[in-house]
PDB file of N, CA and C in Angstrom:
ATOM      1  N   UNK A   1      24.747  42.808 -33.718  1.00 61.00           N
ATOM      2  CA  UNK A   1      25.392  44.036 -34.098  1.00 61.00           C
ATOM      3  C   UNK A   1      26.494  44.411 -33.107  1.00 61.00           C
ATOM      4  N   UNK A   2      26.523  44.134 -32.251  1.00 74.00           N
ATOM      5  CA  UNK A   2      27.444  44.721 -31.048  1.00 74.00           C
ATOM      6  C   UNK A   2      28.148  43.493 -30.577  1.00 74.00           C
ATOM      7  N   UNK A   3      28.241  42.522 -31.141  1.00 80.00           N
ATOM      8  CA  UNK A   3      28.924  41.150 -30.482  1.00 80.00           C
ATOM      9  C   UNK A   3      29.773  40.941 -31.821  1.00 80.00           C
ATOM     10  N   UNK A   4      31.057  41.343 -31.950  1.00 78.00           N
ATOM     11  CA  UNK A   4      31.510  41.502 -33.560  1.00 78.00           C
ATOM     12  C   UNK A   4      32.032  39.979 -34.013  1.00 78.00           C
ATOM     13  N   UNK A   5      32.209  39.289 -33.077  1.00 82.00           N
ATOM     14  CA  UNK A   5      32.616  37.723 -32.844  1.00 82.00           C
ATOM     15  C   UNK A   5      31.491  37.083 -33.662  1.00 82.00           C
ATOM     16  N   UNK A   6      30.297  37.453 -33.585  1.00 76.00           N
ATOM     17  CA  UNK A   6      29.044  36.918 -34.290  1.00 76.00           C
ATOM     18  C   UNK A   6      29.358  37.542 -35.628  1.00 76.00           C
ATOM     19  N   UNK A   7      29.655  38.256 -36.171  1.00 74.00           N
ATOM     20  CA  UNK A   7      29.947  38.942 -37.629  1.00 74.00           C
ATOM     21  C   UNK A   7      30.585  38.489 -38.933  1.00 74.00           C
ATOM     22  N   UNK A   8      29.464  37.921 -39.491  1.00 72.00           N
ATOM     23  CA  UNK A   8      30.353  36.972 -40.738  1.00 72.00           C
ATOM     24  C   UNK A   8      31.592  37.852 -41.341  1.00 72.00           C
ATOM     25  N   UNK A   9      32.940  36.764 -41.724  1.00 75.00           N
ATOM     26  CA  UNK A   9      34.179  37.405 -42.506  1.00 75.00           C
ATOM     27  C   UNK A   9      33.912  37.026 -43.380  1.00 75.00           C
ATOM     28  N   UNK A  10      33.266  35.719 -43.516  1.00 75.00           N
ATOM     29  CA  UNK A  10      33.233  35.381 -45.332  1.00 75.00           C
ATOM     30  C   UNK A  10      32.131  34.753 -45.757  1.00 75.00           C
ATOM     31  N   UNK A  11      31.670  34.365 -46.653  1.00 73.00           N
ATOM     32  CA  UNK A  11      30.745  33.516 -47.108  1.00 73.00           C
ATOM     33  C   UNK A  11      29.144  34.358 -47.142  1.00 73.00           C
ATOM     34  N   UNK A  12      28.219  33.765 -46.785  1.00 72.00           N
ATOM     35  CA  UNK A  12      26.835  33.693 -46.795  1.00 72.00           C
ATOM     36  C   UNK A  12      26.131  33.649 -45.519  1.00 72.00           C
ATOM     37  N   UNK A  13      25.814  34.996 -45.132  1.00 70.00           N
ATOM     38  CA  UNK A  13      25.043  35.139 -43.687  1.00 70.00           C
ATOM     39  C   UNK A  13      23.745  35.202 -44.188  1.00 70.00           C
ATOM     40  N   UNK A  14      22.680  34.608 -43.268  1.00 71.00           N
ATOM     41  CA  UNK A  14      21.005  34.638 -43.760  1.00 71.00           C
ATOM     42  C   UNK A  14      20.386  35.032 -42.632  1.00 71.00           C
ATOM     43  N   UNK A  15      19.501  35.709 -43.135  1.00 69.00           N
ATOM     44  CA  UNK A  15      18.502  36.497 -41.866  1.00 69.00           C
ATOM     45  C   UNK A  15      17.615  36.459 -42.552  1.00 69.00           C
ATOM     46  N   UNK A  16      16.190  35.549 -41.506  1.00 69.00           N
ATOM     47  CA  UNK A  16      15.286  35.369 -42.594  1.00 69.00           C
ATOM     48  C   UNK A  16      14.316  36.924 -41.747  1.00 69.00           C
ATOM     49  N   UNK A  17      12.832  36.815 -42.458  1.00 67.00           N
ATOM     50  CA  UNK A  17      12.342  37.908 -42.039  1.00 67.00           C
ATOM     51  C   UNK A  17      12.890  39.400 -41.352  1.00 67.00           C
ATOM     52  N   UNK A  18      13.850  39.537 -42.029  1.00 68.00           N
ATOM     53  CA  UNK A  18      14.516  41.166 -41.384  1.00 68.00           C
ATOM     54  C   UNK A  18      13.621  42.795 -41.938  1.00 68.00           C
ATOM     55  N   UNK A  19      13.678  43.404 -40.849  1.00 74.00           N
ATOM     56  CA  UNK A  19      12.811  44.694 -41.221  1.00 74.00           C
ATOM     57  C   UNK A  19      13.810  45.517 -42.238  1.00 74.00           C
ATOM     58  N   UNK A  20      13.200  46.191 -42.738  1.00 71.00           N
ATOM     59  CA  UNK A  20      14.111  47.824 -43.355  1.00 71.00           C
ATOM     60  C   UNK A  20      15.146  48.285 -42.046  1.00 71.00           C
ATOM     61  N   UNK A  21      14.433  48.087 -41.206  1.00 75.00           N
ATOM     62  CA  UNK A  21      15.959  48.570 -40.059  1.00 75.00           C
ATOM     63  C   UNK A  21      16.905  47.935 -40.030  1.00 75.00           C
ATOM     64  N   UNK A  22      17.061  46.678 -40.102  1.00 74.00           N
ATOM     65  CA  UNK A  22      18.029  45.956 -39.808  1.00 74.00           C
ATOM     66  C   UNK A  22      18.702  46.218 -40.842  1.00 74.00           C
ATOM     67  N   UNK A  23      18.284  46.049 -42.037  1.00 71.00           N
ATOM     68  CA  UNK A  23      19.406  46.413 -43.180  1.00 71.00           C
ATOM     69  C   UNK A  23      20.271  47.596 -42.950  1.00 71.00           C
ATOM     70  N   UNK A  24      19.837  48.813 -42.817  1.00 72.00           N
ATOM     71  CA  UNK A  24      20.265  50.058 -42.265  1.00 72.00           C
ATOM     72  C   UNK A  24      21.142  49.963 -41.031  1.00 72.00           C
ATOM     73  N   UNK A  25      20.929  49.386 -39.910  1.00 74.00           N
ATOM     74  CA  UNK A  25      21.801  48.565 -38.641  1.00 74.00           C
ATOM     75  C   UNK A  25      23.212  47.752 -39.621  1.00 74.00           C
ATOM     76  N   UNK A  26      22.413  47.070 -40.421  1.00 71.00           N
ATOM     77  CA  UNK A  26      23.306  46.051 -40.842  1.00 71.00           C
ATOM     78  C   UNK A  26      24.947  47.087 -41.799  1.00 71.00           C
ATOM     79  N   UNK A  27      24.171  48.310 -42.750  1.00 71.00           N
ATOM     80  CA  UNK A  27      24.632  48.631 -43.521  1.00 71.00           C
ATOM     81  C   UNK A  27      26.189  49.900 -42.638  1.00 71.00           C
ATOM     82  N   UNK A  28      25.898  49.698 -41.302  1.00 74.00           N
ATOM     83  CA  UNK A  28      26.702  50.576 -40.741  1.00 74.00           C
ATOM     84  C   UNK A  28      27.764  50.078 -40.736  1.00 74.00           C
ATOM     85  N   UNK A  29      28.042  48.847 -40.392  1.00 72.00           N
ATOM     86  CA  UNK A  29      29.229  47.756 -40.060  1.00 72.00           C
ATOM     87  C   UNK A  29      29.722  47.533 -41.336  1.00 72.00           C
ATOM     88  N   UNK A  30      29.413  47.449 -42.955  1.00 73.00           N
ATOM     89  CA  UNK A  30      30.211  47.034 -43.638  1.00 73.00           C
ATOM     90  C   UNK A  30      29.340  47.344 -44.849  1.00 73.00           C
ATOM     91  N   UNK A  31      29.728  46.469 -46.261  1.00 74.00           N
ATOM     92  CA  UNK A  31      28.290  46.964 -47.568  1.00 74.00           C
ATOM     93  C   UNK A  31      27.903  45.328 -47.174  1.00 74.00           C
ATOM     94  N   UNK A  32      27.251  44.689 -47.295  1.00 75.00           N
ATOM     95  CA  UNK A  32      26.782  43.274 -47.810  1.00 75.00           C
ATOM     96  C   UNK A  32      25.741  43.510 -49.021  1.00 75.00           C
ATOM     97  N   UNK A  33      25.653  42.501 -49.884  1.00 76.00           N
ATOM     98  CA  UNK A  33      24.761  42.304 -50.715  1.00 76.00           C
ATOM     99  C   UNK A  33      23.739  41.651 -50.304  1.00 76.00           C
ATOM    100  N   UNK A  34      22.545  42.415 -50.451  1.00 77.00           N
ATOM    101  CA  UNK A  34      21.280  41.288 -50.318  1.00 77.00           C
ATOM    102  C   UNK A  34      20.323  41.042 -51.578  1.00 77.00           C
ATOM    103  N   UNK A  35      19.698  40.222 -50.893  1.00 78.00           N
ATOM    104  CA  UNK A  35      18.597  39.310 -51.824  1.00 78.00           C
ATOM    105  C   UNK A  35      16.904  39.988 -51.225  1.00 78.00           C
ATOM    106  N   UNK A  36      16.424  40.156 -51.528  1.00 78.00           N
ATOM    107  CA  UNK A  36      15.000  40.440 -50.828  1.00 78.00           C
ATOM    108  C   UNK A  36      13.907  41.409 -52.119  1.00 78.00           C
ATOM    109  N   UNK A  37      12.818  41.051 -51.023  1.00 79.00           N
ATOM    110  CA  UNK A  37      11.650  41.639 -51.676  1.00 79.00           C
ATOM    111  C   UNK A  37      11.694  43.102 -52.469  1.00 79.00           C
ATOM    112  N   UNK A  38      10.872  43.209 -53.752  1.00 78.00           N
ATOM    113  CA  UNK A  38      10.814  44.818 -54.279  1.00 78.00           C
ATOM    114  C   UNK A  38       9.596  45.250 -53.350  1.00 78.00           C
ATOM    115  N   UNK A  39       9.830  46.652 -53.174  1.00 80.00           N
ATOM    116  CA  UNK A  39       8.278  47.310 -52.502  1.00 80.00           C
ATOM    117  C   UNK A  39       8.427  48.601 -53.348  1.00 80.00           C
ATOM    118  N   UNK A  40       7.529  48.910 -52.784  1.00 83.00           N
ATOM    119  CA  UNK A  40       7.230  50.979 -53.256  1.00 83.00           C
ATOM    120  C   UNK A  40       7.233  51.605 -52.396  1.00 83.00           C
ATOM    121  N   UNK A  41       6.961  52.667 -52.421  1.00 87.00           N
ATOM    122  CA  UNK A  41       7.255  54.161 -52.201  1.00 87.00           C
ATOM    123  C   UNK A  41       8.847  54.463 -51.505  1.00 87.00           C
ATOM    124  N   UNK A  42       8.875  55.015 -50.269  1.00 87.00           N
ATOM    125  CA  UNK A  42       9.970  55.819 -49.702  1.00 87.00           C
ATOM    126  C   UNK A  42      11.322  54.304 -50.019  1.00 87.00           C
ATOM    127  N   UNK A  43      10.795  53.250 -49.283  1.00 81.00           N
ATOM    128  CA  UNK A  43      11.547  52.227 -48.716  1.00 81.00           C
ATOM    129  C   UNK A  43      12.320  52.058 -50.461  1.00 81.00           C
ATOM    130  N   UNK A  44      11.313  51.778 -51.638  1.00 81.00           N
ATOM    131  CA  UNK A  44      11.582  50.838 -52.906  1.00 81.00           C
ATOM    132  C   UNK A  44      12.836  52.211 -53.409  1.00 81.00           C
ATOM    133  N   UNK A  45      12.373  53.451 -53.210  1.00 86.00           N
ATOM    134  CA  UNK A  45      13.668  54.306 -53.270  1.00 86.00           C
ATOM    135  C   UNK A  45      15.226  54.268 -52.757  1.00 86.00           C
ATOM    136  N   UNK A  46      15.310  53.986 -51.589  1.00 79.00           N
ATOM    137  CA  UNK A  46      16.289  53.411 -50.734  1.00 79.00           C
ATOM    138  C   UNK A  46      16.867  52.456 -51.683  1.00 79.00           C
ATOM    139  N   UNK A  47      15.670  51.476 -51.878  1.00 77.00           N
ATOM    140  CA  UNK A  47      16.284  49.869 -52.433  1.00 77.00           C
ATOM    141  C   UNK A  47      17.069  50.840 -54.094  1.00 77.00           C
ATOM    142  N   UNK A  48      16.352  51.445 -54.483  1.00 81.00           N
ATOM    143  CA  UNK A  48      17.104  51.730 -55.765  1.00 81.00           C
ATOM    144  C   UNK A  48      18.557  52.463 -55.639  1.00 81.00           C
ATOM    145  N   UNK A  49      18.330  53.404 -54.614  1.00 81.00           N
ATOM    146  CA  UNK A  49      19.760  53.479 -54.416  1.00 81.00           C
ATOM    147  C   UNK A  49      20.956  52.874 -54.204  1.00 81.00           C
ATOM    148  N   UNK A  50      20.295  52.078 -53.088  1.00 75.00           N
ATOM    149  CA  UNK A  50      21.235  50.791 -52.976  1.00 75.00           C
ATOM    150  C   UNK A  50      21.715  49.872 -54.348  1.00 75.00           C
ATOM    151  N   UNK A  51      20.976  49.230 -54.834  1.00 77.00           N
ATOM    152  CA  UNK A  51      21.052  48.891 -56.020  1.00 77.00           C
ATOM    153  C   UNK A  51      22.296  49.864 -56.854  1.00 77.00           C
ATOM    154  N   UNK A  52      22.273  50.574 -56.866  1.00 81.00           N
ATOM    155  CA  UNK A  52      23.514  51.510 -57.376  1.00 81.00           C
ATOM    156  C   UNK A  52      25.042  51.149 -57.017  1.00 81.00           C
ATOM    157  N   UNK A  53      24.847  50.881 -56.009  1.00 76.00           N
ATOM    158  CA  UNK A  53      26.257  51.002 -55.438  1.00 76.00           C
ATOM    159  C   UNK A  53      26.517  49.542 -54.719  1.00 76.00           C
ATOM    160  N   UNK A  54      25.932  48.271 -55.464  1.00 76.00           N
ATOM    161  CA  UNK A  54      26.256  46.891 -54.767  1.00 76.00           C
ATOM    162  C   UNK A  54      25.645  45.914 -55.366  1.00 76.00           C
ATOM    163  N   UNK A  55      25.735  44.736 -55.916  1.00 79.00           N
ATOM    164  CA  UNK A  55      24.998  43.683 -56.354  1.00 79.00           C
ATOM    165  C   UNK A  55      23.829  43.414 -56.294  1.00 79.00           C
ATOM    166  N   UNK A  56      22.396  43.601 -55.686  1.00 78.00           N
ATOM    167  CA  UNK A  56      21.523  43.623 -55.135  1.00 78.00           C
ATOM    168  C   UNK A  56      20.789  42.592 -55.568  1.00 78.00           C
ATOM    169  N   UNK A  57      20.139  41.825 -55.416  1.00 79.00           N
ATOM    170  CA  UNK A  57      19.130  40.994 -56.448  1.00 79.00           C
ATOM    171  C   UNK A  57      17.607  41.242 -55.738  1.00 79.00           C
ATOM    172  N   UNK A  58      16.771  41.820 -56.078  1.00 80.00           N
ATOM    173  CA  UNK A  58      15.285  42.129 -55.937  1.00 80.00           C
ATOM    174  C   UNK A  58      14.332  41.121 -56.335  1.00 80.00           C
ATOM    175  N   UNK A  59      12.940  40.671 -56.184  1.00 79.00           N
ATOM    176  CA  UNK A  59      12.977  39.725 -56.654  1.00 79.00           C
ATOM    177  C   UNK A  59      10.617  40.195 -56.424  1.00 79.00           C
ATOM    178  N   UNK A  60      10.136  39.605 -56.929  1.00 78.00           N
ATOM    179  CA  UNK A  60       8.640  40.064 -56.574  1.00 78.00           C
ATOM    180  C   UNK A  60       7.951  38.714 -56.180  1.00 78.00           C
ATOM    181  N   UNK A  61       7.474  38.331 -55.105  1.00 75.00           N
ATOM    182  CA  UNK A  61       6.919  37.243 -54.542  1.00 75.00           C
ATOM    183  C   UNK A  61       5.388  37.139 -55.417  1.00 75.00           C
ATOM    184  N   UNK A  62       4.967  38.231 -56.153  1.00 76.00           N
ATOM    185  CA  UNK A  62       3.759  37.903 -57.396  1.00 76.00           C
ATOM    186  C   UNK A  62       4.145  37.538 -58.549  1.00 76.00           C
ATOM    187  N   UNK A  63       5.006  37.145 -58.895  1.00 75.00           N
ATOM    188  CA  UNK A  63       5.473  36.587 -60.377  1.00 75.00           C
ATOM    189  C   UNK A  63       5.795  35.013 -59.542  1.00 75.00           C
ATOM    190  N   UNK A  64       5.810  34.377 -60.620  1.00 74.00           N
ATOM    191  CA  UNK A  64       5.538  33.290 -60.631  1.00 74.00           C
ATOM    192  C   UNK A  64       6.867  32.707 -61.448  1.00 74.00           C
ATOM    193  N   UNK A  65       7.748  33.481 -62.099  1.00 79.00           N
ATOM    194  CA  UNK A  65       9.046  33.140 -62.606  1.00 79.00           C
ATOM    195  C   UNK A  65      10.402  33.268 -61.889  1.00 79.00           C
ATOM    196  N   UNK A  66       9.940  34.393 -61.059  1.00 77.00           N
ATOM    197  CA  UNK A  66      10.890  35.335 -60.282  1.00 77.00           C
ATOM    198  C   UNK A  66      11.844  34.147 -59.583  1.00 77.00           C
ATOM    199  N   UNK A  67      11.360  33.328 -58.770  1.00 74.00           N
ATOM    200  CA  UNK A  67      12.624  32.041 -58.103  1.00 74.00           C
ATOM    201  C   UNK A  67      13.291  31.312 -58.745  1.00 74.00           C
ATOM    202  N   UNK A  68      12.875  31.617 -59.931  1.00 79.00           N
ATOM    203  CA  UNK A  68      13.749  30.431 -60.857  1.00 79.00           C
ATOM    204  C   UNK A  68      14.731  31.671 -61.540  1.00 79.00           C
ATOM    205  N   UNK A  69      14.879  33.124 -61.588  1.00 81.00           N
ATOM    206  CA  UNK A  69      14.909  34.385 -62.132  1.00 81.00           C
ATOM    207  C   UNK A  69      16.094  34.237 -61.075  1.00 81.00           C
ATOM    208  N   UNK A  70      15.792  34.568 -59.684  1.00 77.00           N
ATOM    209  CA  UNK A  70      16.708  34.963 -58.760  1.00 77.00           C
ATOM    210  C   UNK A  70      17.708  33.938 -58.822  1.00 77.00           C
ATOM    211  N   UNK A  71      17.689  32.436 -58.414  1.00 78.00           N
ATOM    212  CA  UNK A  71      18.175  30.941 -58.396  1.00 78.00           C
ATOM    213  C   UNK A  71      19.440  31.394 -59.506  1.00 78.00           C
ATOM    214  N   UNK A  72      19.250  31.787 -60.812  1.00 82.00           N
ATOM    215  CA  UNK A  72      20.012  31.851 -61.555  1.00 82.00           C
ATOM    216  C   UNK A  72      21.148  33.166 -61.261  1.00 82.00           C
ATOM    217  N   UNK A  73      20.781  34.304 -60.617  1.00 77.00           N
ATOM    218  CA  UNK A  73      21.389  35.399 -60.596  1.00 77.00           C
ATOM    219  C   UNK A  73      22.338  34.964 -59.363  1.00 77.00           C
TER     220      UNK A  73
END
C-alpha cells in the first residue's frame, strides 16, 4: 500500500487469502474489481454495495457449479 512502485497499472493483480480489510486498504488507492467469496451479514452488505458500482464476480465455495460459473464470467 505505501510502496506505489509495487501498484499494478494494468492487467491482473492476485492476492490470495486477503481479509475484508485489505479490500477496504485496497479500495482507497483506486476501484479494482474482485473475484471472491459470498458471506452474510454486515460484510455480504458491503459486498452488495460494492457490487453496484463495479464488476464484481461472487462466487459460493458450497455449490459445486460455481467454478465452472465464475471461469466463464
Amino acid at each position: 500500500f505505501h510502496n506505489t512502485e509495487n501498484r499494478p497499472s494494468h492487467g491482473i493483480a492476485v492476492a490470495n487469502h486477503t481479509s475484508p480489510i485489505d479490500t477496504m486498504v485496497l479500495a482507497t488507492d483506486q476501484c479494482y474489481d474482485m473475484v471472491g467469496q459470498k458471506t452474510k451479514g454486515i460484510l455480504g452488505i458491503f459486498m452488495t454495495a460494492l457490487s453496484r458500482s463495479s464488476s464484481h464476480i461472487w462466487f459460493q465455495r458450497s455449490e459445486a457449479k460455481e467454478r465452472s460459473k465464475v471461469a466463464k464470467a
